[in-house]
Coordinates of C-alpha atoms in Angstrom, one line a residue:
Chain V
M1 CA 46.7 -0.6 -8.6
S2 CA 48.0 -3.2 -11.0
E3 CA 45.7 -5.9 -12.2
Q4 CA 47.5 -8.4 -10.1
E5 CA 47.2 -6.3 -7.0
I6 CA 43.5 -6.0 -7.5
K7 CA 43.2 -9.7 -7.9
N8 CA 45.0 -10.2 -4.6
M9 CA 42.8 -7.7 -2.9
E10 CA 39.8 -9.5 -4.2
E11 CA 41.0 -12.8 -3.0
I12 CA 41.6 -11.5 0.5
F13 CA 38.1 -9.8 0.4
E14 CA 36.4 -13.1 -0.6
Q15 CA 38.2 -14.9 2.1
R16 CA 37.0 -12.4 4.7
I17 CA 33.4 -13.0 3.6
A18 CA 33.9 -16.7 3.7
R19 CA 35.1 -16.4 7.3
D20 CA 31.9 -14.5 8.1
E21 CA 33.7 -11.2 8.8
K22 CA 31.6 -8.1 8.2
I23 CA 32.7 -5.6 5.5
E24 CA 32.5 -2.0 6.8
P25 CA 32.2 1.2 4.8
K26 CA 35.9 2.2 4.9
D27 CA 37.1 -1.3 3.9
W28 CA 38.3 -1.9 0.4
M29 CA 35.7 -3.6 -1.7
P30 CA 35.4 -4.7 -5.3
E31 CA 33.4 -2.2 -7.5
K32 CA 30.9 -4.9 -8.3
Y33 CA 30.3 -5.6 -4.6
R34 CA 29.6 -1.9 -4.1
K35 CA 27.3 -1.6 -7.0
T36 CA 25.4 -4.7 -6.2
H37 CA 24.8 -3.5 -2.7
I38 CA 23.8 0.0 -3.8
R39 CA 21.3 -1.6 -6.1
Q40 CA 19.8 -4.1 -3.6
I41 CA 19.8 -1.8 -0.5
S42 CA 18.3 1.1 -2.4
Q43 CA 15.7 -1.1 -4.0
H44 CA 14.8 -2.2 -0.5
A45 CA 14.7 1.4 0.8
H46 CA 12.5 2.4 -2.1
S47 CA 10.1 -0.5 -1.4
E48 CA 9.6 0.7 2.1
I49 CA 8.8 4.2 0.9
V50 CA 6.5 3.2 -1.9
G51 CA 5.0 0.6 0.4
M52 CA 3.8 3.4 2.6
L53 CA 1.3 4.5 -0.1
P54 CA -1.1 1.5 -0.4
E55 CA -1.4 1.3 3.4
G56 CA -1.5 5.1 3.9
N57 CA -4.5 4.9 1.6
W58 CA -6.5 3.5 4.6
V59 CA -5.2 5.5 7.5
T60 CA -8.0 8.1 7.3
R61 CA -10.6 5.4 6.9
A62 CA -9.5 2.8 9.4
P63 CA -12.6 1.2 11.1
S64 CA -11.7 1.8 14.8
M65 CA -9.4 4.1 16.8
R66 CA -7.2 1.2 17.8
R67 CA -6.7 0.1 14.2
K68 CA -6.1 3.7 13.0
V69 CA -3.4 4.2 15.5
A70 CA -1.8 0.8 14.8
L71 CA -1.8 1.4 11.1
L72 CA -0.4 4.8 11.4
A73 CA 2.4 3.5 13.6
K74 CA 3.1 0.7 11.1
V75 CA 3.4 3.1 8.1
Q76 CA 5.6 5.3 10.3
D77 CA 7.8 2.2 11.0
E78 CA 8.2 1.8 7.2
A79 CA 9.3 5.4 6.8
G80 CA 11.9 4.6 9.6
H81 CA 13.1 1.5 7.7
G82 CA 13.4 3.6 4.6
L83 CA 15.5 6.1 6.5
Y84 CA 18.0 3.7 7.9
L85 CA 18.2 1.7 4.7
Y86 CA 19.0 4.9 2.8
S87 CA 21.6 5.8 5.4
A88 CA 23.1 2.3 5.0
C89 CA 23.2 2.9 1.3
E90 CA 24.8 6.3 1.6
T91 CA 27.8 4.6 3.3
L92 CA 28.6 3.2 -0.1
G93 CA 29.2 6.6 -1.5
V94 CA 25.9 7.5 -3.1
S95 CA 23.6 10.4 -1.9
R96 CA 19.9 10.2 -1.0
E97 CA 19.2 12.7 -3.8
E98 CA 20.8 10.4 -6.4
L99 CA 18.8 7.5 -5.1
Y100 CA 15.5 9.4 -5.3
E101 CA 16.4 10.5 -8.8
Q102 CA 16.9 6.8 -9.7
L103 CA 13.5 5.9 -8.2
H104 CA 11.7 8.8 -9.8
T105 CA 13.1 8.2 -13.3
G106 CA 12.3 4.5 -13.1
K107 CA 15.9 3.5 -13.2
A108 CA 15.7 1.9 -9.8
K109 CA 13.1 -0.7 -9.0
Y110 CA 11.0 -1.3 -5.9
S111 CA 8.9 -4.3 -4.9
S112 CA 6.2 -4.9 -7.5
I113 CA 3.6 -5.9 -4.9
F114 CA 3.0 -2.2 -4.1
N115 CA 1.7 -1.7 -7.5
Y116 CA -1.5 -3.5 -6.5
P117 CA -4.4 -1.4 -5.1
T118 CA -5.8 -1.6 -1.6
V119 CA -9.5 -1.6 -2.3
T120 CA -10.9 -2.7 1.0
W121 CA -10.0 -2.5 4.6
A122 CA -9.2 -6.3 4.5
D123 CA -6.4 -5.5 2.2
I124 CA -4.6 -3.9 5.1
G125 CA -4.8 -7.3 6.9
A126 CA -3.7 -9.2 3.9
I127 CA -0.7 -7.0 3.3
G128 CA 0.4 -7.4 6.9
W129 CA -0.1 -11.1 6.9
L130 CA 1.1 -12.0 3.4
V131 CA 3.3 -9.2 2.2
D132 CA 5.1 -8.7 5.4
G133 CA 5.2 -12.4 5.9
A134 CA 7.0 -12.9 2.5
A135 CA 9.2 -10.0 3.3
I136 CA 10.4 -11.5 6.5
I137 CA 11.3 -14.8 4.8
N138 CA 13.3 -12.7 2.3
Q139 CA 14.9 -10.6 5.0
V140 CA 15.8 -12.7 8.0
P141 CA 18.8 -14.2 6.2
L142 CA 20.0 -10.6 5.5
C143 CA 20.6 -10.1 9.2
S144 CA 23.8 -12.0 8.7
T145 CA 24.7 -10.6 5.3
S146 CA 28.3 -9.6 4.7
Y147 CA 27.9 -5.8 4.5
G148 CA 27.9 -4.5 8.1
P149 CA 25.6 -1.5 7.9
Y150 CA 23.0 -3.5 5.9
A151 CA 23.1 -6.4 8.3
R152 CA 22.6 -4.2 11.3
A153 CA 19.8 -2.2 9.7
M154 CA 18.1 -5.5 8.9
V155 CA 18.1 -6.7 12.5
R156 CA 15.9 -3.8 13.4
V157 CA 13.8 -4.0 10.3
C158 CA 13.0 -7.7 10.9
K159 CA 12.0 -7.2 14.5
E160 CA 9.4 -4.6 13.5
E161 CA 8.2 -6.6 10.4
S162 CA 7.4 -9.6 12.5
F163 CA 5.3 -7.4 14.7
H164 CA 3.5 -6.1 11.6
Q165 CA 2.9 -9.6 10.3
R166 CA 1.2 -10.7 13.5
Q167 CA -0.9 -7.5 13.5
G168 CA -2.0 -8.2 9.9
Y169 CA -2.9 -11.8 10.7
E170 CA -4.9 -10.5 13.7
I171 CA -6.9 -8.2 11.4
M172 CA -7.6 -11.1 9.1
M173 CA -8.6 -13.4 12.0
T174 CA -11.0 -10.7 13.4
L175 CA -12.6 -10.4 10.0
A176 CA -12.7 -14.2 9.4
K177 CA -14.5 -14.6 12.7
G178 CA -16.8 -11.7 12.2
T179 CA -20.0 -11.3 10.3
P180 CA -20.5 -13.0 6.9
E181 CA -19.8 -9.6 5.2
Q182 CA -16.5 -9.3 7.1
K183 CA -15.5 -12.9 6.2
E184 CA -16.2 -12.1 2.6
L185 CA -13.9 -9.1 2.8
A186 CA -11.2 -11.3 4.2
Q187 CA -11.6 -14.1 1.6
D188 CA -11.7 -11.6 -1.2
A189 CA -8.5 -9.9 0.0
L190 CA -6.7 -13.3 0.3
N191 CA -7.9 -14.1 -3.3
R192 CA -6.3 -11.0 -4.7
W193 CA -3.1 -10.9 -2.6
W194 CA -2.1 -14.6 -2.6
W195 CA -0.6 -14.8 -6.1
P196 CA 1.2 -11.5 -6.0
S197 CA 2.7 -12.4 -2.6
L198 CA 4.1 -15.6 -4.1
M199 CA 5.6 -13.6 -7.0
M200 CA 7.1 -11.2 -4.5
L201 CA 9.8 -13.8 -3.6
G202 CA 11.2 -13.3 -7.1
P203 CA 11.4 -15.1 -10.4
T204 CA 12.0 -18.8 -10.5
D205 CA 15.6 -19.8 -10.0
A206 CA 16.0 -20.6 -13.7
E207 CA 15.3 -16.9 -14.5
S208 CA 16.9 -15.2 -11.6
V209 CA 20.0 -13.4 -12.9
H210 CA 21.7 -12.4 -9.7
T211 CA 21.4 -15.5 -7.5
A212 CA 24.9 -17.0 -7.8
Q213 CA 26.8 -13.9 -7.0
S214 CA 24.4 -12.9 -4.3
M215 CA 24.8 -16.3 -2.6
K216 CA 28.5 -15.9 -2.5
W217 CA 28.3 -12.5 -0.8
K218 CA 25.6 -13.7 1.6
L219 CA 23.1 -11.3 0.2
K220 CA 21.1 -14.4 -0.3
R221 CA 21.1 -17.7 1.6
K222 CA 18.4 -19.6 -0.2
T223 CA 17.1 -19.4 -3.7
N224 CA 13.8 -17.8 -4.7
D225 CA 12.1 -21.1 -5.2
E226 CA 13.2 -22.4 -1.8
L227 CA 12.0 -19.2 -0.1
R228 CA 8.7 -19.4 -1.9
Q229 CA 8.2 -23.0 -0.8
Q230 CA 8.9 -22.0 2.8
F231 CA 6.4 -19.2 2.6
I232 CA 3.7 -21.5 1.3
D233 CA 4.4 -24.2 3.8
Q234 CA 4.2 -21.6 6.6
T235 CA 1.1 -19.7 5.4
V236 CA -1.3 -22.4 4.2
P237 CA -1.9 -23.7 7.8
Q238 CA -2.4 -20.1 9.0
A239 CA -5.2 -19.7 6.4
D240 CA -6.7 -23.1 7.4
L241 CA -6.7 -22.0 11.1
I242 CA -9.0 -19.0 10.4
G243 CA -11.2 -20.8 7.9
L244 CA -10.0 -19.0 4.7
T245 CA -9.3 -20.8 1.5
V246 CA -6.1 -20.3 -0.4
P247 CA -7.2 -19.6 -4.0
D248 CA -5.2 -22.4 -5.7
P249 CA -7.1 -25.5 -6.7
D250 CA -3.8 -27.4 -7.2
L251 CA -2.6 -26.8 -3.7
K252 CA -2.1 -30.1 -1.9
W253 CA 0.0 -31.5 1.0
N254 CA 2.7 -33.9 -0.4
E255 CA 3.5 -36.5 2.3
E256 CA 6.6 -37.6 0.3
T257 CA 8.3 -34.3 0.0
G258 CA 6.9 -32.9 3.3
H259 CA 5.9 -29.7 1.4
Y260 CA 2.8 -28.3 -0.3
D261 CA 2.5 -28.8 -4.0
F262 CA 1.1 -25.7 -5.7
G263 CA -0.3 -24.5 -9.0
S264 CA 1.7 -22.6 -11.6
I265 CA 2.3 -18.9 -11.2
D266 CA 1.3 -16.4 -13.9
W267 CA 4.8 -15.1 -14.7
D268 CA 3.4 -13.0 -17.5
E269 CA 1.5 -11.0 -15.0
F270 CA 4.7 -10.6 -12.9
W271 CA 6.8 -9.3 -15.7
Q272 CA 4.0 -7.0 -16.9
V273 CA 3.9 -5.4 -13.4
V274 CA 7.7 -5.2 -13.1
K275 CA 7.8 -3.5 -16.5
G276 CA 5.5 -0.8 -15.3
H277 CA 2.1 -1.9 -16.4
G278 CA 0.6 -3.0 -13.1
P279 CA -2.7 -1.5 -11.8
C280 CA -1.0 1.3 -9.8
N281 CA 2.6 1.7 -11.1
K282 CA 1.8 5.2 -12.5
E283 CA -0.1 6.3 -9.4
R284 CA 2.6 5.2 -7.0
M285 CA 5.3 7.0 -9.0
S286 CA 3.4 10.2 -9.4
A287 CA 2.6 10.2 -5.7
R288 CA 6.3 10.0 -4.9
V289 CA 7.3 12.5 -7.5
D290 CA 4.6 14.9 -6.4
A291 CA 5.7 14.7 -2.8
W292 CA 9.3 15.3 -3.8
E293 CA 8.5 18.2 -6.1
N294 CA 6.0 19.9 -3.9
G295 CA 8.4 19.6 -1.1
A296 CA 11.3 21.3 -2.9
W297 CA 10.5 24.8 -1.7
V298 CA 10.4 23.4 1.9
R299 CA 13.8 21.7 1.6
D300 CA 15.2 24.8 0.0
A301 CA 13.9 27.0 2.9
A302 CA 15.4 24.7 5.5
M303 CA 18.8 24.8 3.7
A304 CA 18.7 28.6 3.3
Y305 CA 17.7 29.1 7.0
A306 CA 20.5 26.8 8.2
E307 CA 23.0 28.7 6.2
K308 CA 21.8 32.0 7.6
Q309 CA 22.1 30.6 11.1
N310 CA 25.6 29.4 10.3
D311 CA 26.6 32.9 9.1
K312 CA 25.2 34.4 12.3
E313 CA 27.3 32.0 14.4
I314 CA 30.4 32.8 12.4
K315 CA 29.9 36.6 12.7
K316 CA 29.4 36.2 16.5
A317 CA 32.6 34.2 16.7
I318 CA 34.6 36.9 14.9
Chain B
M1 CA -21.9 19.5 37.5
K2 CA -23.9 17.1 35.3
N3 CA -22.3 14.4 33.3
E4 CA -23.7 15.8 30.1
N5 CA -21.9 19.2 30.7
L6 CA -18.7 17.4 31.5
I7 CA -19.0 15.3 28.3
Q8 CA -19.6 18.3 26.2
Y9 CA -16.7 20.1 27.8
I10 CA -14.4 17.1 27.0
Y11 CA -15.6 17.1 23.4
G12 CA -14.4 20.7 23.1
I13 CA -10.9 19.5 23.8
A14 CA -10.8 16.0 22.5
D15 CA -12.4 16.7 19.1
N16 CA -9.6 19.2 18.3
A17 CA -7.1 16.3 18.8
L18 CA -9.1 13.9 16.7
I19 CA -9.6 16.3 13.8
L20 CA -6.1 17.6 13.7
G21 CA -4.8 14.1 14.0
Q22 CA -7.0 13.1 11.1
R23 CA -5.7 16.0 9.0
L24 CA -2.1 15.1 9.8
S25 CA -2.7 11.4 8.9
E26 CA -3.7 12.4 5.4
L27 CA -0.1 13.5 4.9
C28 CA 1.4 10.2 5.9
G29 CA 3.7 9.1 3.1
H30 CA 3.5 12.5 1.2
G31 CA 5.8 14.8 3.3
P32 CA 8.5 17.0 1.8
N33 CA 11.2 14.6 3.1
L34 CA 11.3 11.4 5.2
E35 CA 12.2 13.3 8.4
T36 CA 9.2 15.6 8.3
D37 CA 7.0 12.8 7.2
I38 CA 8.0 10.8 10.3
A39 CA 7.6 13.9 12.6
G40 CA 4.1 14.7 11.2
T41 CA 3.0 11.1 11.8
N42 CA 4.4 11.3 15.3
M43 CA 2.3 14.3 16.1
A44 CA -0.7 12.6 14.6
L45 CA -0.1 9.5 16.8
D46 CA 0.2 11.7 19.9
L47 CA -3.0 13.5 19.1
L48 CA -4.9 10.4 18.3
G49 CA -3.6 8.7 21.5
Q50 CA -4.8 11.7 23.5
T51 CA -8.2 11.5 21.7
R52 CA -8.5 7.9 22.8
S53 CA -7.9 8.7 26.4
Y54 CA -10.5 11.4 26.4
Y55 CA -13.1 9.3 24.5
Q56 CA -12.6 6.3 26.7
Y57 CA -13.3 8.5 29.7
V58 CA -16.4 9.9 27.9
A59 CA -17.5 6.3 27.2
Q60 CA -17.2 5.5 30.8
L61 CA -19.2 8.6 31.8
S62 CA -21.9 7.8 29.2
G63 CA -22.3 4.1 30.3
E64 CA -24.8 1.9 28.4
G65 CA -22.0 0.1 26.6
T66 CA -20.8 3.2 24.7
T67 CA -17.3 2.8 23.2
E68 CA -14.6 5.2 22.1
D69 CA -15.4 4.3 18.5
D70 CA -19.1 5.2 18.9
I71 CA -17.9 8.6 20.0
A72 CA -15.2 9.0 17.3
F73 CA -17.1 7.7 14.3
L74 CA -20.8 7.8 14.9
R75 CA -21.7 11.4 15.8
T76 CA -23.3 13.8 13.3
E77 CA -21.3 16.8 12.1
R78 CA -23.1 19.2 14.4
Q79 CA -22.1 17.1 17.4
Y80 CA -18.3 17.5 16.8
K81 CA -17.1 20.5 18.9
N82 CA -13.7 21.2 17.4
V83 CA -12.6 24.7 16.5
L84 CA -12.6 25.6 12.8
L85 CA -8.8 26.0 12.8
V86 CA -8.0 22.3 13.1
E87 CA -10.4 21.2 10.3
Q88 CA -8.8 23.5 7.7
P89 CA -7.2 21.5 4.8
N90 CA -3.6 20.7 4.1
T91 CA -3.4 23.3 1.3
H92 CA 0.4 23.2 1.3
F93 CA 3.2 22.7 3.9
G94 CA 3.0 26.3 4.9
Y95 CA -0.7 25.8 6.0
V96 CA 0.1 22.5 7.7
I97 CA 2.8 24.2 9.8
T98 CA 0.9 27.4 10.5
R99 CA -2.2 25.5 11.5
Q100 CA -0.1 23.3 13.8
F101 CA 1.7 26.3 15.3
F102 CA -1.5 28.2 16.0
Y103 CA -2.9 25.2 17.7
D104 CA 0.2 23.9 19.5
V105 CA 0.8 27.2 21.4
F106 CA -2.8 27.2 22.6
H107 CA -2.8 23.4 23.3
L108 CA 0.3 23.7 25.6
L109 CA -1.2 26.6 27.5
L110 CA -4.4 24.7 27.9
L111 CA -2.8 21.4 29.2
Q112 CA -0.6 23.3 31.6
E113 CA -3.8 24.6 33.3
L114 CA -5.8 21.4 32.8
Q115 CA -3.3 19.4 34.8
N116 CA -4.7 21.2 37.8
S117 CA -8.3 20.3 37.1
K118 CA -10.4 19.0 39.9
D119 CA -11.3 16.1 37.7
E120 CA -8.5 13.6 38.2
T121 CA -8.8 11.8 34.9
L122 CA -8.6 15.0 32.9
A123 CA -5.7 16.2 35.0
A124 CA -3.8 12.9 34.3
I125 CA -4.5 13.0 30.6
A126 CA -3.3 16.6 30.5
K127 CA -0.1 15.8 32.5
K128 CA 0.8 13.1 30.1
G129 CA 0.1 15.3 27.0
I130 CA 2.3 18.2 28.1
K131 CA 5.5 16.5 27.1
E132 CA 4.1 15.5 23.7
V133 CA 2.7 18.9 23.0
S134 CA 5.8 20.7 24.1
Y135 CA 7.6 18.8 21.3
H136 CA 4.8 19.7 18.8
Q137 CA 5.2 23.4 19.7
R138 CA 9.0 23.2 19.3
F139 CA 8.6 21.4 16.0
S140 CA 6.1 23.8 14.5
S141 CA 7.8 27.0 15.9
D142 CA 11.1 25.8 14.4
W143 CA 9.5 25.3 11.0
I144 CA 7.7 28.7 11.2
K145 CA 11.2 30.2 11.5
R146 CA 12.7 28.1 8.8
L147 CA 9.9 28.9 6.3
G148 CA 9.6 32.6 7.3
D149 CA 13.3 33.3 7.3
G150 CA 14.2 30.8 4.6
T151 CA 13.8 31.7 1.0
E152 CA 11.6 34.4 -0.6
V153 CA 9.3 31.7 -1.9
S154 CA 8.9 30.0 1.5
H155 CA 8.5 33.4 3.2
S156 CA 5.6 34.4 0.9
K157 CA 4.0 30.9 1.2
V158 CA 4.0 30.8 5.0
Q159 CA 2.9 34.5 5.2
E160 CA -0.1 33.6 3.0
A161 CA -1.0 30.8 5.4
V162 CA -0.5 33.0 8.5
D163 CA -2.8 35.7 6.9
N164 CA -5.5 33.2 6.0
L165 CA -5.5 31.2 9.2
W166 CA -5.2 34.1 11.6
K167 CA -9.0 34.6 11.5
F168 CA -9.5 31.2 13.2
T169 CA -7.3 31.9 16.2
D170 CA -9.8 34.0 18.2
E171 CA -12.2 31.1 18.5
L172 CA -9.7 29.2 20.6
F173 CA -10.7 31.6 23.5
H174 CA -14.4 31.4 23.2
T175 CA -16.3 29.6 26.0
T176 CA -19.6 27.7 25.4
E177 CA -22.3 27.3 28.1
D178 CA -20.9 23.9 28.9
D179 CA -17.4 25.4 29.2
K180 CA -18.7 27.9 31.7
V181 CA -20.3 25.3 33.9
A182 CA -17.0 23.3 33.8
I183 CA -14.9 26.3 34.7
K184 CA -17.2 27.2 37.6
S185 CA -16.9 23.8 39.1
G186 CA -13.1 23.9 38.9
I187 CA -12.9 21.2 36.3
G188 CA -12.5 23.3 33.2
V189 CA -9.9 25.8 32.2
D190 CA -10.9 29.4 31.7
V191 CA -9.3 29.9 28.3
T192 CA -10.1 33.6 28.2
Q193 CA -7.3 33.9 30.7
L194 CA -4.8 32.3 28.2
K195 CA -5.4 34.8 25.4
S196 CA -2.7 37.4 26.2
A197 CA 0.0 34.8 26.8
Y198 CA -1.0 33.1 23.6
Y199 CA -0.8 36.1 21.3
E200 CA 2.5 37.2 23.0
K201 CA 4.1 33.8 22.2
I202 CA 2.7 33.8 18.7
K203 CA 3.8 37.3 17.9
A204 CA 7.3 36.6 19.3
I205 CA 7.8 33.6 17.0
L206 CA 6.3 35.3 14.0
E207 CA 8.6 38.3 14.5
E208 CA 11.7 36.1 14.8
A209 CA 10.6 34.4 11.6
T210 CA 10.5 37.9 9.9
L211 CA 6.7 37.5 9.3
N212 CA 4.1 40.2 9.4
I213 CA 1.5 39.9 12.1
P214 CA -1.9 40.3 10.5
D215 CA -3.9 43.2 11.9
H216 CA -7.4 42.3 10.7
K217 CA -10.0 42.5 13.4
W218 CA -12.6 40.1 12.1
F219 CA -12.6 36.5 13.2
R220 CA -14.4 33.3 12.4
K221 CA -16.2 31.1 14.9
G222 CA -18.8 28.3 15.0
G223 CA -16.9 25.0 15.4
K224 CA -17.3 25.0 19.2
E225 CA -21.0 25.2 18.7
G226 CA -20.9 22.4 16.1
I227 CA -21.3 24.7 13.1
H228 CA -18.3 23.8 10.9
S229 CA -16.8 24.8 7.6
E230 CA -17.7 23.0 4.4
H231 CA -14.4 21.0 4.7
M232 CA -15.7 19.1 7.7
G233 CA -18.2 17.0 5.9
Y234 CA -15.6 15.5 3.6
L235 CA -13.2 14.8 6.5
L236 CA -16.0 13.0 8.3
S237 CA -16.9 11.0 5.2
D238 CA -13.5 9.5 5.3
L239 CA -13.3 9.2 9.0
Q240 CA -16.7 7.5 9.4
Y241 CA -16.7 5.5 6.2
M242 CA -16.2 2.0 7.6
Q243 CA -18.4 2.4 10.7
R244 CA -21.3 3.8 8.5
T245 CA -20.9 1.2 5.8
Y246 CA -20.6 -1.8 8.1
P247 CA -22.6 -0.9 11.3
D248 CA -22.3 -2.8 14.6
M249 CA -19.3 -4.9 13.8
K250 CA -16.0 -5.6 15.6
W251 CA -12.8 -4.7 13.9

């Protein structure tokens, strides 16, 4: 294709997105669109898979049968999300093995929040309430993003995430209304997860490198700072309702703006964790790599068996 | 039949589901690929769901405000009546599948009989479980074949698991005093009657998987009487951690 032809194609492509048409796997798309989507969708899939680890950490120790089953089902949902997000990503011409390779070598990122440890049962409540809460705010706009397979996957993901969020809040509520020891567990978890949850919505707009392009392709509808404000405005009253205190002395309702003012975020901590020096970066990655490497002989066996069965079928046919 | 006999009889079934469900839960997030991870979690969910039905029934029989959680989390090791097989550790995927396979084949035969129990609640729980356990058996049998007839490495790994877990299969067919009372009253299943069908099925699948059938004649037992392997205490430490650390609270 000549340069002019490509330019024309790009123009038609951008017009389709502007008209809210969905882009499908077989449609022509600019290389940058493909790459950006592979990056974002795989990052999202990786986050689901790595996100199973901090919560999986409490499945065997959940405090009641009801909570154990609910947590196990939740972690399983995340595996399911991973599965259909990887599938959506594969429609862009990349294999699951390549994507894993990128994760295991550190080339691909996942949500930094999962590099924090779950040290008490209350952390399971806090993750559901805050982390899934922030994720929903990030993800709801993606249900109408331009790339069809991603948008459709997100519709399903969002439904399940909002269930998880209610479940997490319910855990926190039970603790907050429980014995003094339980309330202390809840408050301590909120103290530790509040700031990382705010960071989860991404760097401030001034430092966010992908925002402009992502807005155009409807990979983003609001900026990181707008989303963060929305999260705070929504979450603070929920904390008030169950008698927990958000660990920010500068937090104050602003009548004029109709939003909460909040204290400054420790972005040094954010970048430190993103760059691999959070409390659990090494542990999360080695858990993923171990599962993959220890599973190699199993995957090989399945492949070899399938080939043998195939050969048998062919021989029968002849 | 006294309530206490019935309760002990139910523990003999339900504790297997709890302990195997707990073992499978340990693997959540660490499977060889996403599909097997999801399938393993599914089986854990089925087993823990069945456990809850049994324990809720026991709680009802016990009265005095007993809850399913008291039963699941607050007994001492000697009071758990699961067979030794299900508490064996997740040494590697070959062990996970073999343990599952050895239990699933028994479990399905058991539930198919238990659905005719004179006890309506047990019959209903069994009926509901049959569909789930048929899937478990299909899943584990398929994997036995894949691993057995896959690569040389997978063959030797799964053979090792079969050889090492074989000694736990005979205990499935033991009957305790409480079992005998339950059988006599038409509530319990006489598992001794299931033995030949069990080994027939097991041997057929192992043969198809090109695996050797172990011929040793010595078997391990004890779990059904509450005498467990050394693995059990650690499993219970995890399982009971919250309830022991924070007694008498609502979660």
